[in-house]
């Protein structure tokens, strides 16, 4: 549809009247790296005053909700742990409530402290991650790789400290078809201010390609994270609006989830050529800061 | 065809009379890990006495020819540097003779010392590899990644010390479509005595997947390594026999190269079900040790 919001009071009122909950992607919507997008804090405040529920939904798997909250605090944005949904938390919630992993089984983590923290918070046993940051020093050490017979699932997220030992262990666990295979997200790239680097989905390919197995994916555009959110907050999907800067993750996520969608042009999607894109948002606005 | 050699003098003589050069895969054919396959040293010696040329052709990219030769010496097998073709050497030869990389340009290596050594021997400038074994320690360091403007090619091989910094640098270089992209081999797995681990092709997927680019591949079953060998030794392909234990690399490599093929059953291919396999060898023998 790509209805461009021009700021007329009646079209904004129509949108606000039809929505109880806004889900916000963060990078490119709320902030750019360490810089808050102008007037966004004010818009969020106004939405709260109107009684709208606000949730922040990010594919970033490196941070726990608590770690994520620090960023909001640093940028002086009002936010609460319970409003923040990272893919690390979604994975922990999913493992606890949906996976039926026996109590004595552990999750082998390829990923960073955010995942460890979220699994700890849900009482899920785990290993890997920082335990295996020290790599093998020699090919002959491969034979010393020890696998833990209690591992029943592998959870893969972005890991700056990815090394061969972690890949080899995860690969060995996953050769057993009974070992669950989960990934926080499959973003192929990790855009930064200066350059684009490989993302979780890129690193994951080193495991899924030789295995010929695909993981259960938590992050956008997959629906598992939304299912977790809806389950936890009993949301009415038809009265929920997903706000994001990416068509192929945020907007697709919203559409597939039966939500309204609002595309902002402060992130990776340019205004030019929007009508030629296959994925269309219900509404488009140049910046979230201009919504009200 | 899968003609099973039973050791009758006339069939062995027919094979020997039609072949001047034997190309041998090593692991599973000459040795298993650190154990020589019985009687193989004797067979190789006899072939030399008959005036046959012997070459060893391996996809292993971790070793230079010189490093590889040590293994032959340790196992008491006669061999010479000039007879050993690893994929690291094939890559160095290919870059020097076929790639037309300007003299001032460097090769960024994701790989180990064998590749560095072979590029040095051919006088090819390079960076990466052990220079980048020290990874980024923090996400914020991503912005400190410095790329060398003189890099004109990325060469990817097996790297036990693969880390995010190397992937990020290689990814950045290869976003420039003018940067050549080469890989020593694409074996998805690395079989060891006790377990199967991710191979070069698995690690490579972390780069080729987000790039949407495929590298020029040196190793079997691709023909570039054979082209290098034929070019260097002026071989008559029709009078050359590829001896290997893998149908989908060694035997396919031989067939596609217009060579005779001899499958040995001392490696990964079992005798059972050979006739149902799509790829068939000209000749099959239970062990190279039983050839003569």
Coordinates of C-alpha atoms in Angstrom, one line a residue:
Chain A
X1 CA 0.0 0.0 0.0
X2 CA 2.8 2.4 1.0
X3 CA 0.5 5.1 2.2
X4 CA 2.8 8.1 2.7
X5 CA 1.9 9.9 5.9
X6 CA 2.1 13.6 5.3
X7 CA 1.3 14.6 8.9
X8 CA -2.4 15.6 8.3
X9 CA -4.1 15.3 11.7
X10 CA -6.9 13.1 10.4
X11 CA -4.6 10.4 8.9
X12 CA -2.5 10.3 12.0
X13 CA -5.6 10.0 14.2
X14 CA -6.9 7.1 12.0
X15 CA -3.6 5.3 12.6
X16 CA -3.5 6.0 16.3
X17 CA -7.2 5.0 16.8
X18 CA -6.6 1.6 15.2
X19 CA -3.5 0.7 17.2
X20 CA -3.0 -0.2 20.8
X21 CA 0.6 -1.5 20.7
X22 CA 3.6 -0.3 18.7
X23 CA 6.5 -2.6 18.1
X24 CA 9.7 -0.7 17.3
X25 CA 12.8 -1.9 15.6
X26 CA 15.6 0.2 17.1
X27 CA 18.6 0.8 14.8
X28 CA 17.6 3.1 12.0
X29 CA 14.3 3.8 13.7
X30 CA 15.1 5.1 17.3
X31 CA 18.8 5.7 16.8
X32 CA 21.7 5.4 14.4
X33 CA 24.5 3.7 16.2
X34 CA 25.0 6.1 19.2
X35 CA 22.9 9.0 17.9
X36 CA 19.3 9.4 18.8
X37 CA 17.1 10.3 15.8
X38 CA 15.7 13.8 16.4
X39 CA 12.4 14.1 18.3
X40 CA 11.9 10.3 18.6
X41 CA 12.1 10.5 22.5
X42 CA 9.3 13.0 22.4
X43 CA 7.1 10.9 20.1
X44 CA 7.6 7.8 22.3
X45 CA 6.7 9.9 25.4
X46 CA 3.5 11.2 23.7
X47 CA 2.5 7.7 22.6
X48 CA 2.9 6.6 26.3
X49 CA 0.7 9.5 27.4
X50 CA -2.0 8.3 24.9
X51 CA -1.9 4.9 26.6
X52 CA -0.2 3.1 23.8
X53 CA 1.8 0.1 24.7
X54 CA 5.4 0.3 23.5
X55 CA 7.8 -2.7 22.8
X56 CA 11.2 -2.7 21.3
X57 CA 12.0 -5.6 19.0
X58 CA 15.5 -6.3 17.8
X59 CA 17.3 -9.1 16.0
X60 CA 20.5 -8.1 17.8
X61 CA 21.5 -11.2 19.8
X62 CA 24.6 -9.9 21.4
X63 CA 22.8 -8.2 24.3
X64 CA 20.4 -9.3 27.0
X65 CA 17.3 -7.2 27.6
X66 CA 19.2 -5.7 30.7
X67 CA 22.2 -4.9 28.6
X68 CA 20.0 -3.4 25.9
X69 CA 18.3 -1.2 28.4
X70 CA 21.6 0.6 29.1
X71 CA 21.6 1.9 25.6
X72 CA 18.1 3.5 26.1
X73 CA 19.2 5.0 29.4
X74 CA 22.4 6.4 27.8
X75 CA 20.3 8.0 25.1
X76 CA 17.7 9.3 27.7
X77 CA 14.8 7.3 26.3
X78 CA 12.3 6.0 28.8
X79 CA 12.1 2.2 28.5
X80 CA 11.8 -0.9 30.8
X81 CA 13.3 -4.3 30.7
X82 CA 9.9 -5.8 30.0
X83 CA 9.5 -3.7 26.9
X84 CA 12.7 -4.9 25.3
X85 CA 12.6 -8.0 23.1
X86 CA 16.0 -9.0 21.7
X87 CA 16.4 -12.3 19.8
X88 CA 18.5 -13.6 22.7
X89 CA 15.6 -13.3 25.1
X90 CA 13.1 -14.6 22.5
X91 CA 15.3 -17.7 22.2
X92 CA 15.5 -18.2 26.0
X93 CA 11.7 -17.8 26.2
X94 CA 11.1 -20.2 23.3
X95 CA 13.4 -22.8 24.7
X96 CA 11.7 -22.6 28.1
X97 CA 8.1 -22.6 26.9
X98 CA 8.1 -24.4 23.6
X99 CA 11.1 -26.7 23.1
X100 CA 10.4 -29.3 25.8
X101 CA 14.1 -29.8 26.5
X102 CA 14.4 -32.2 29.4
X103 CA 15.6 -30.6 32.7
X104 CA 18.9 -32.4 32.6
X105 CA 19.8 -31.2 29.1
X106 CA 22.0 -28.2 28.3
X107 CA 22.1 -25.7 25.5
X108 CA 25.4 -25.3 23.7
X109 CA 25.8 -21.6 22.9
X110 CA 27.6 -20.1 19.9
X111 CA 27.1 -16.5 20.9
X112 CA 27.9 -13.8 23.4
X113 CA 27.1 -12.9 27.0
X114 CA 23.7 -11.6 26.1
X115 CA 22.5 -15.1 25.3
X116 CA 24.2 -16.6 28.4
X117 CA 22.5 -14.0 30.6
X118 CA 19.0 -14.6 29.1
X119 CA 19.3 -18.4 29.5
X120 CA 20.5 -17.9 33.1
X121 CA 17.5 -15.8 33.8
X122 CA 15.1 -18.5 32.5
X123 CA 17.0 -21.2 34.5
X124 CA 18.2 -23.0 31.4
X125 CA 21.5 -24.9 31.7
X126 CA 24.1 -24.0 29.1
X127 CA 27.7 -24.4 28.0
X128 CA 29.9 -23.1 25.2
X129 CA 30.0 -19.3 24.5
X130 CA 32.8 -17.7 26.6
X131 CA 33.8 -21.2 27.9
X132 CA 35.2 -22.0 24.5
X133 CA 36.7 -18.6 23.5
X134 CA 40.1 -20.2 23.7
X135 CA 40.6 -21.9 20.4
X136 CA 42.6 -25.0 19.5
X137 CA 46.2 -24.1 19.0
X138 CA 47.1 -26.9 16.6
X139 CA 45.4 -29.3 14.2
X140 CA 46.5 -32.2 16.4
X141 CA 44.4 -30.8 19.2
X142 CA 41.3 -31.6 17.3
X143 CA 41.3 -35.0 18.8
X144 CA 41.1 -33.4 22.3
X145 CA 37.7 -31.8 21.6
X146 CA 35.4 -33.2 24.2
X147 CA 31.7 -33.1 23.8
X148 CA 29.2 -32.9 26.7
X149 CA 26.7 -35.8 26.4
X150 CA 24.1 -33.6 28.2
X151 CA 23.8 -31.1 25.3
X152 CA 20.4 -31.4 23.8
X153 CA 20.3 -28.2 21.7
X154 CA 22.6 -25.7 20.0
X155 CA 21.7 -22.1 20.0
X156 CA 23.6 -19.9 17.4
X157 CA 23.8 -16.1 17.6
X158 CA 26.3 -13.5 16.6
X159 CA 29.6 -14.2 18.1
X160 CA 32.6 -11.9 17.8
X161 CA 34.7 -14.7 19.3
X162 CA 33.6 -17.4 16.9
X163 CA 36.4 -19.8 16.4
X164 CA 37.0 -23.3 15.0
X165 CA 36.6 -25.1 18.3
X166 CA 33.0 -23.7 18.7
X167 CA 32.1 -24.6 15.1
X168 CA 33.6 -28.1 15.5
X169 CA 31.7 -28.7 18.7
X170 CA 28.4 -27.4 17.5
X171 CA 28.9 -29.4 14.3
X172 CA 29.4 -32.6 16.3
X173 CA 26.4 -32.0 18.5
X174 CA 24.2 -31.3 15.4
X175 CA 25.2 -34.5 13.6
X176 CA 22.9 -36.1 16.0
X177 CA 19.5 -35.4 14.5
X178 CA 17.9 -35.3 17.9
X179 CA 19.9 -32.3 18.9
X180 CA 17.7 -29.2 18.5
X181 CA 19.1 -26.5 16.3
X182 CA 18.1 -22.9 17.0
X183 CA 19.4 -19.5 15.7
X184 CA 18.6 -16.1 17.1
X185 CA 18.4 -14.5 13.7
X186 CA 19.7 -14.9 10.1
X187 CA 20.7 -11.4 9.1
X188 CA 23.5 -11.9 6.6
X189 CA 25.1 -8.6 7.2
X190 CA 25.9 -6.4 10.1
X191 CA 25.8 -2.7 9.0
X192 CA 27.9 -0.2 10.9
X193 CA 28.4 3.5 10.4
X194 CA 31.5 2.9 8.2
X195 CA 31.1 -0.5 6.6
X196 CA 29.0 -3.6 6.3
X197 CA 30.3 -6.7 8.0
X198 CA 29.2 -10.3 8.1
X199 CA 26.1 -10.9 10.3
X200 CA 24.8 -13.9 12.3
X201 CA 23.4 -15.5 9.1
X202 CA 26.8 -15.4 7.5
X203 CA 28.5 -17.1 10.5
X204 CA 25.7 -19.6 10.7
X205 CA 26.3 -20.7 7.1
X206 CA 29.6 -22.2 8.2
X207 CA 27.5 -24.6 10.3
X208 CA 24.2 -25.1 8.4
X209 CA 26.0 -25.6 5.0
X210 CA 28.0 -28.7 5.9
X211 CA 25.2 -30.0 8.1
X212 CA 22.5 -29.6 5.5
X213 CA 20.3 -28.6 8.4
X214 CA 18.4 -25.4 8.9
X215 CA 17.8 -24.0 12.4
X216 CA 14.6 -22.8 14.0
X217 CA 15.0 -19.0 13.7
X218 CA 13.8 -16.6 16.4
X219 CA 14.4 -13.2 14.8
X220 CA 12.4 -11.1 12.2
X221 CA 11.0 -11.9 9.7
X222 CA 10.4 -15.3 11.2
X223 CA 7.3 -15.4 13.4
X224 CA 8.7 -17.1 16.5
X225 CA 9.7 -13.9 18.2
X226 CA 6.2 -12.4 17.5
X227 CA 4.6 -15.6 18.8
X228 CA 6.6 -15.1 22.0
X229 CA 5.5 -11.5 22.3
X230 CA 1.8 -12.2 21.6
X231 CA 1.9 -15.1 24.0
X232 CA 3.5 -13.0 26.8
X233 CA 1.3 -9.9 26.4
X234 CA -1.9 -11.3 24.9
X235 CA -1.7 -8.8 22.1
X236 CA -4.4 -8.3 19.5
X237 CA -2.3 -8.6 16.3
X238 CA -4.8 -6.5 14.3
X239 CA -4.4 -3.6 16.7
X240 CA -0.6 -3.8 16.7
X241 CA 1.7 -1.8 14.4
X242 CA 5.3 -2.9 13.6
X243 CA 7.5 0.1 12.9
X244 CA 10.8 -0.5 11.1
X245 CA 13.3 0.6 8.5
X246 CA 13.8 -2.7 6.6
X247 CA 11.2 -4.1 4.2
X248 CA 12.6 -7.7 4.2
X249 CA 12.7 -8.1 7.9
X250 CA 10.6 -5.5 9.8
X251 CA 7.8 -4.9 7.4
X252 CA 7.6 -8.6 6.2
X253 CA 7.6 -9.6 9.9
X254 CA 4.6 -7.3 10.6
X255 CA 2.7 -8.4 7.5
X256 CA 3.2 -12.1 8.1
X257 CA 2.1 -11.6 11.6
X258 CA -1.2 -9.9 10.7
X259 CA -0.1 -6.5 12.1
X260 CA -0.2 -3.0 10.6
X261 CA 3.1 -1.9 9.3
X262 CA 4.8 1.5 9.3
X263 CA 8.1 2.0 7.4
X264 CA 10.4 4.8 8.4
X265 CA 13.0 6.2 5.9
X266 CA 15.7 7.0 8.5
X267 CA 17.4 3.6 8.1
X268 CA 18.4 1.3 5.2
X269 CA 15.4 1.8 2.9
X270 CA 15.5 4.8 0.6
X271 CA 12.4 6.7 -0.4
X272 CA 13.2 6.3 -4.1
X273 CA 11.8 3.1 -5.7
X274 CA 9.5 2.2 -2.9
X275 CA 6.6 1.5 -5.2
X276 CA 8.7 -1.0 -7.2
X277 CA 9.5 -3.0 -4.1
X278 CA 7.6 -6.2 -3.7
X279 CA 7.1 -5.8 0.0
X280 CA 4.9 -2.8 0.8
X281 CA 4.2 -1.1 4.1
X282 CA 0.7 0.0 5.2
X283 CA 2.2 3.4 6.1
X284 CA 5.4 5.3 5.3
X285 CA 6.9 8.2 7.1
X286 CA 10.2 10.0 6.6
X287 CA 11.1 9.8 10.3
X288 CA 9.4 8.4 13.5
X289 CA 10.3 11.9 14.9
X290 CA 7.7 13.4 12.6
X291 CA 4.8 11.1 13.5
X292 CA 3.0 13.4 15.9
Chain B
X1 CA 32.5 -48.9 -15.5
X2 CA 33.8 -50.0 -12.0
X3 CA 36.0 -52.8 -13.4
X4 CA 37.2 -54.6 -10.3
X5 CA 40.8 -55.5 -10.5
X6 CA 41.4 -59.0 -9.1
X7 CA 45.1 -59.0 -9.6
X8 CA 45.3 -61.1 -12.8
X9 CA 48.6 -60.3 -14.5
X10 CA 47.0 -59.5 -17.8
X11 CA 44.6 -56.9 -16.5
X12 CA 47.2 -55.2 -14.4
X13 CA 49.6 -55.2 -17.4
X14 CA 46.8 -53.6 -19.6
X15 CA 46.4 -50.8 -17.0
X16 CA 50.2 -50.2 -16.7
X17 CA 50.8 -50.3 -20.4
X18 CA 48.2 -47.5 -20.9
X19 CA 49.4 -45.2 -18.2
X20 CA 52.6 -43.0 -18.0
X21 CA 51.6 -41.0 -14.9
X22 CA 49.8 -41.8 -11.8
X23 CA 48.2 -39.0 -9.7
X24 CA 47.6 -40.2 -6.1
X25 CA 45.3 -38.7 -3.5
X26 CA 47.0 -39.3 -0.2
X27 CA 44.6 -39.7 2.8
X28 CA 42.7 -43.0 2.5
X29 CA 45.0 -44.0 -0.4
X30 CA 48.6 -43.8 0.8
X31 CA 48.0 -43.4 4.5
X32 CA 45.3 -43.2 7.1
X33 CA 46.2 -40.2 9.3
X34 CA 49.6 -41.3 10.6
X35 CA 49.5 -44.9 9.5
X36 CA 50.9 -46.0 6.1
X37 CA 48.5 -48.4 4.3
X38 CA 50.3 -51.8 4.0
X39 CA 52.5 -52.5 1.0
X40 CA 51.8 -49.1 -0.6
X41 CA 55.5 -47.9 -0.3
X42 CA 56.5 -51.0 -2.1
X43 CA 54.0 -50.5 -4.9
X44 CA 55.1 -46.9 -5.4
X45 CA 58.7 -48.1 -5.6
X46 CA 57.8 -50.7 -8.2
X47 CA 56.0 -48.1 -10.3
X48 CA 59.1 -45.8 -10.2
X49 CA 61.2 -48.8 -11.4
X50 CA 58.8 -49.2 -14.3
X51 CA 59.5 -45.6 -15.3
X52 CA 56.1 -44.3 -14.3
X53 CA 55.8 -40.7 -13.2
X54 CA 54.2 -40.3 -9.7
X55 CA 52.5 -37.2 -8.4
X56 CA 50.6 -36.6 -5.2
X57 CA 47.5 -34.5 -5.4
X58 CA 45.8 -33.2 -2.3
X59 CA 43.1 -30.7 -1.5
X60 CA 44.6 -30.1 1.9
X61 CA 45.5 -26.4 1.9
X62 CA 47.2 -26.2 5.3
X63 CA 50.5 -27.4 4.2
X64 CA 53.1 -26.2 1.6
X65 CA 54.7 -28.9 -0.6
X66 CA 57.8 -28.7 1.6
X67 CA 55.6 -29.2 4.8
X68 CA 53.8 -32.0 3.1
X69 CA 57.0 -33.8 2.1
X70 CA 57.9 -34.2 5.8
X71 CA 54.9 -36.5 6.2
X72 CA 56.2 -38.7 3.3
X73 CA 59.7 -38.7 5.0
X74 CA 58.2 -39.6 8.4
X75 CA 56.4 -42.6 6.8
X76 CA 59.5 -43.6 4.8
X77 CA 57.9 -43.1 1.4
X78 CA 60.2 -41.8 -1.4
X79 CA 58.8 -38.5 -2.6
X80 CA 60.1 -35.2 -3.9
X81 CA 58.9 -31.6 -3.5
X82 CA 58.2 -31.5 -7.3
X83 CA 55.9 -34.5 -7.0
X84 CA 53.6 -33.0 -4.4
X85 CA 50.6 -30.9 -5.4
X86 CA 48.6 -29.4 -2.6
X87 CA 45.9 -26.9 -3.2
X88 CA 48.0 -24.2 -1.6
X89 CA 50.7 -24.6 -4.2
X90 CA 48.1 -24.9 -7.0
X91 CA 46.7 -21.6 -5.9
X92 CA 50.1 -19.9 -5.8
X93 CA 50.9 -21.3 -9.3
X94 CA 47.5 -20.2 -10.6
X95 CA 47.8 -16.7 -9.2
X96 CA 51.3 -16.3 -10.7
X97 CA 50.6 -17.7 -14.2
X98 CA 46.9 -17.2 -14.8
X99 CA 45.5 -14.4 -12.7
X100 CA 47.3 -11.4 -14.1
X101 CA 47.4 -9.7 -10.7
X102 CA 49.4 -6.5 -11.1
X103 CA 52.8 -6.6 -9.4
X104 CA 51.9 -4.0 -6.8
X105 CA 48.8 -5.9 -5.7
X106 CA 48.6 -8.2 -2.7
X107 CA 46.7 -11.4 -1.9
X108 CA 44.7 -11.3 1.4
X109 CA 44.9 -14.8 2.9
X110 CA 42.4 -16.5 5.0
X111 CA 44.4 -19.6 5.7
X112 CA 47.5 -21.1 7.3
X113 CA 51.3 -21.0 6.9
X114 CA 51.3 -23.5 4.0
X115 CA 49.6 -20.9 1.9
X116 CA 51.9 -18.1 3.0
X117 CA 54.9 -20.3 2.2
X118 CA 53.7 -21.1 -1.3
X119 CA 52.9 -17.5 -2.2
X120 CA 56.4 -16.5 -0.8
X121 CA 58.0 -19.1 -3.0
X122 CA 56.3 -17.7 -6.1
X123 CA 57.1 -14.1 -5.1
X124 CA 53.5 -13.1 -4.6
X125 CA 52.9 -10.3 -2.0
X126 CA 50.4 -11.2 0.7
X127 CA 48.9 -10.1 4.0
X128 CA 46.3 -11.6 6.4
X129 CA 46.7 -15.1 7.7
X130 CA 48.8 -15.1 10.8
X131 CA 49.0 -11.3 10.8
X132 CA 45.3 -11.3 11.7
X133 CA 45.2 -14.1 14.2
X134 CA 44.6 -11.6 17.0
X135 CA 40.9 -11.0 16.8
X136 CA 38.9 -7.9 17.7
X137 CA 38.3 -7.8 21.5
X138 CA 35.1 -5.8 21.4
X139 CA 32.3 -4.8 19.0
X140 CA 33.4 -1.2 19.2
X141 CA 36.7 -2.2 17.7
X142 CA 35.0 -3.0 14.4
X143 CA 35.5 0.6 13.4
X144 CA 39.3 0.1 13.8
X145 CA 39.4 -2.5 11.0
X146 CA 41.8 -1.1 8.4
X147 CA 41.9 -2.4 4.9
X148 CA 44.9 -2.4 2.7
X149 CA 44.2 -0.6 -0.6
X150 CA 46.8 -2.8 -2.3
X151 CA 44.8 -6.0 -1.9
X152 CA 43.6 -7.3 -5.3
X153 CA 42.6 -10.8 -4.4
X154 CA 41.4 -12.9 -1.5
X155 CA 42.6 -16.5 -1.2
X156 CA 40.5 -18.7 1.2
X157 CA 41.8 -22.0 2.6
X158 CA 41.3 -24.0 5.7
X159 CA 42.2 -21.8 8.7
X160 CA 42.2 -23.2 12.3
X161 CA 42.6 -19.6 13.4
X162 CA 39.7 -18.2 11.5
X163 CA 38.2 -15.3 13.4
X164 CA 35.7 -12.5 12.9
X165 CA 38.4 -10.0 12.0
X166 CA 39.6 -12.1 9.0
X167 CA 36.0 -12.7 7.8
X168 CA 35.2 -9.0 8.1
X169 CA 38.3 -7.9 6.2
X170 CA 37.9 -10.5 3.5
X171 CA 34.2 -9.5 3.2
X172 CA 35.1 -5.9 2.8
X173 CA 37.7 -6.6 0.1
X174 CA 35.3 -8.8 -1.8
X175 CA 32.5 -6.2 -1.8
X176 CA 34.6 -4.7 -4.5
X177 CA 33.7 -6.8 -7.6
X178 CA 37.2 -6.2 -9.0
X179 CA 38.8 -8.1 -6.1
X180 CA 39.6 -11.7 -7.3
X181 CA 38.1 -14.4 -5.1
X182 CA 39.9 -17.7 -4.9
X183 CA 39.5 -20.8 -2.7
X184 CA 41.9 -23.7 -2.3
X185 CA 39.1 -26.2 -2.1
X186 CA 35.5 -26.6 -1.1
X187 CA 35.5 -29.8 0.9
X188 CA 32.6 -29.3 3.4
X189 CA 34.0 -31.7 6.0
X190 CA 37.3 -32.5 7.5
X191 CA 37.2 -36.2 8.5
X192 CA 39.6 -37.2 11.3
X193 CA 40.1 -40.6 13.0
X194 CA 37.5 -39.9 15.7
X195 CA 35.0 -37.5 14.2
X196 CA 34.1 -35.4 11.2
X197 CA 34.6 -31.6 11.6
X198 CA 33.8 -28.6 9.3
X199 CA 36.1 -28.3 6.3
X200 CA 37.3 -25.4 4.1
X201 CA 34.0 -25.3 2.2
X202 CA 32.1 -24.9 5.5
X203 CA 34.2 -22.0 6.7
X204 CA 34.0 -20.5 3.2
X205 CA 30.2 -20.4 3.3
X206 CA 30.5 -17.7 6.0
X207 CA 31.9 -15.5 3.3
X208 CA 30.4 -16.6 0.1
X209 CA 26.8 -16.7 1.5
X210 CA 26.6 -13.0 2.5
X211 CA 28.6 -11.9 -0.6
X212 CA 26.5 -13.9 -3.1
X213 CA 29.9 -14.5 -4.8
X214 CA 31.5 -17.9 -5.6
X215 CA 35.2 -18.2 -5.6
X216 CA 37.5 -19.7 -8.3
X217 CA 38.2 -23.1 -6.7
X218 CA 41.6 -24.8 -7.1
X219 CA 41.0 -28.3 -5.6
X220 CA 39.4 -31.5 -6.8
X221 CA 36.9 -32.0 -8.4
X222 CA 37.5 -28.6 -10.0
X223 CA 39.9 -28.7 -13.0
X224 CA 42.2 -25.8 -12.1
X225 CA 44.7 -27.9 -10.2
X226 CA 44.8 -30.4 -13.0
X227 CA 45.3 -27.6 -15.5
X228 CA 48.3 -26.5 -13.4
X229 CA 49.7 -30.0 -13.3
X230 CA 49.2 -30.6 -17.0
X231 CA 50.7 -27.2 -17.8
X232 CA 53.7 -27.8 -15.6
X233 CA 54.5 -31.4 -16.7
X234 CA 53.1 -31.4 -20.2
X235 CA 51.1 -34.6 -19.3
X236 CA 49.1 -36.6 -21.8
X237 CA 45.8 -36.8 -20.0
X238 CA 44.7 -40.0 -21.8
X239 CA 47.8 -41.7 -20.4
X240 CA 47.3 -40.5 -16.9
X241 CA 45.5 -42.2 -14.1
X242 CA 43.9 -40.6 -11.0
X243 CA 43.9 -42.9 -8.0
X244 CA 41.7 -41.9 -5.1
X245 CA 39.2 -43.0 -2.4
X246 CA 36.4 -40.5 -3.1
X247 CA 34.0 -40.7 -6.0
X248 CA 32.8 -37.1 -5.8
X249 CA 36.2 -35.5 -5.7
X250 CA 39.0 -37.8 -6.9
X251 CA 37.2 -39.9 -9.4
X252 CA 35.0 -37.1 -10.7
X253 CA 38.2 -35.0 -11.0
X254 CA 39.9 -37.7 -13.1
X255 CA 36.8 -38.3 -15.3
X256 CA 36.2 -34.6 -16.0
X257 CA 39.9 -34.2 -16.8
X258 CA 39.9 -37.0 -19.4
X259 CA 42.1 -39.3 -17.3
X260 CA 41.7 -42.9 -16.4
X261 CA 40.5 -43.4 -12.8
X262 CA 41.3 -46.0 -10.2
X263 CA 39.2 -46.2 -7.0
X264 CA 40.7 -47.7 -3.9
X265 CA 38.5 -49.0 -1.1
X266 CA 40.8 -48.1 1.8
X267 CA 39.2 -44.7 2.3
X268 CA 35.7 -43.2 2.6
X269 CA 34.0 -45.2 -0.2
X270 CA 32.7 -48.7 0.8
X271 CA 32.6 -51.6 -1.6
X272 CA 28.9 -52.1 -1.0
X273 CA 26.6 -50.2 -3.4
X274 CA 29.3 -49.1 -5.8
X275 CA 27.2 -50.1 -8.8
X276 CA 24.4 -47.8 -7.6
X277 CA 26.7 -44.8 -7.4
X278 CA 26.3 -42.3 -10.2
X279 CA 30.0 -41.7 -10.5
X280 CA 31.9 -44.8 -11.6
X281 CA 35.6 -45.4 -11.8
X282 CA 37.3 -47.2 -14.7
X283 CA 39.0 -49.5 -12.2
X284 CA 38.5 -50.5 -8.6
X285 CA 40.9 -52.2 -6.2
X286 CA 40.5 -53.0 -2.6
X287 CA 43.9 -51.4 -1.7
X288 CA 46.7 -49.7 -3.6
X289 CA 48.9 -52.0 -1.7
X290 CA 47.5 -54.9 -3.8
X291 CA 48.0 -53.4 -7.2
X292 CA 51.2 -55.3 -8.2

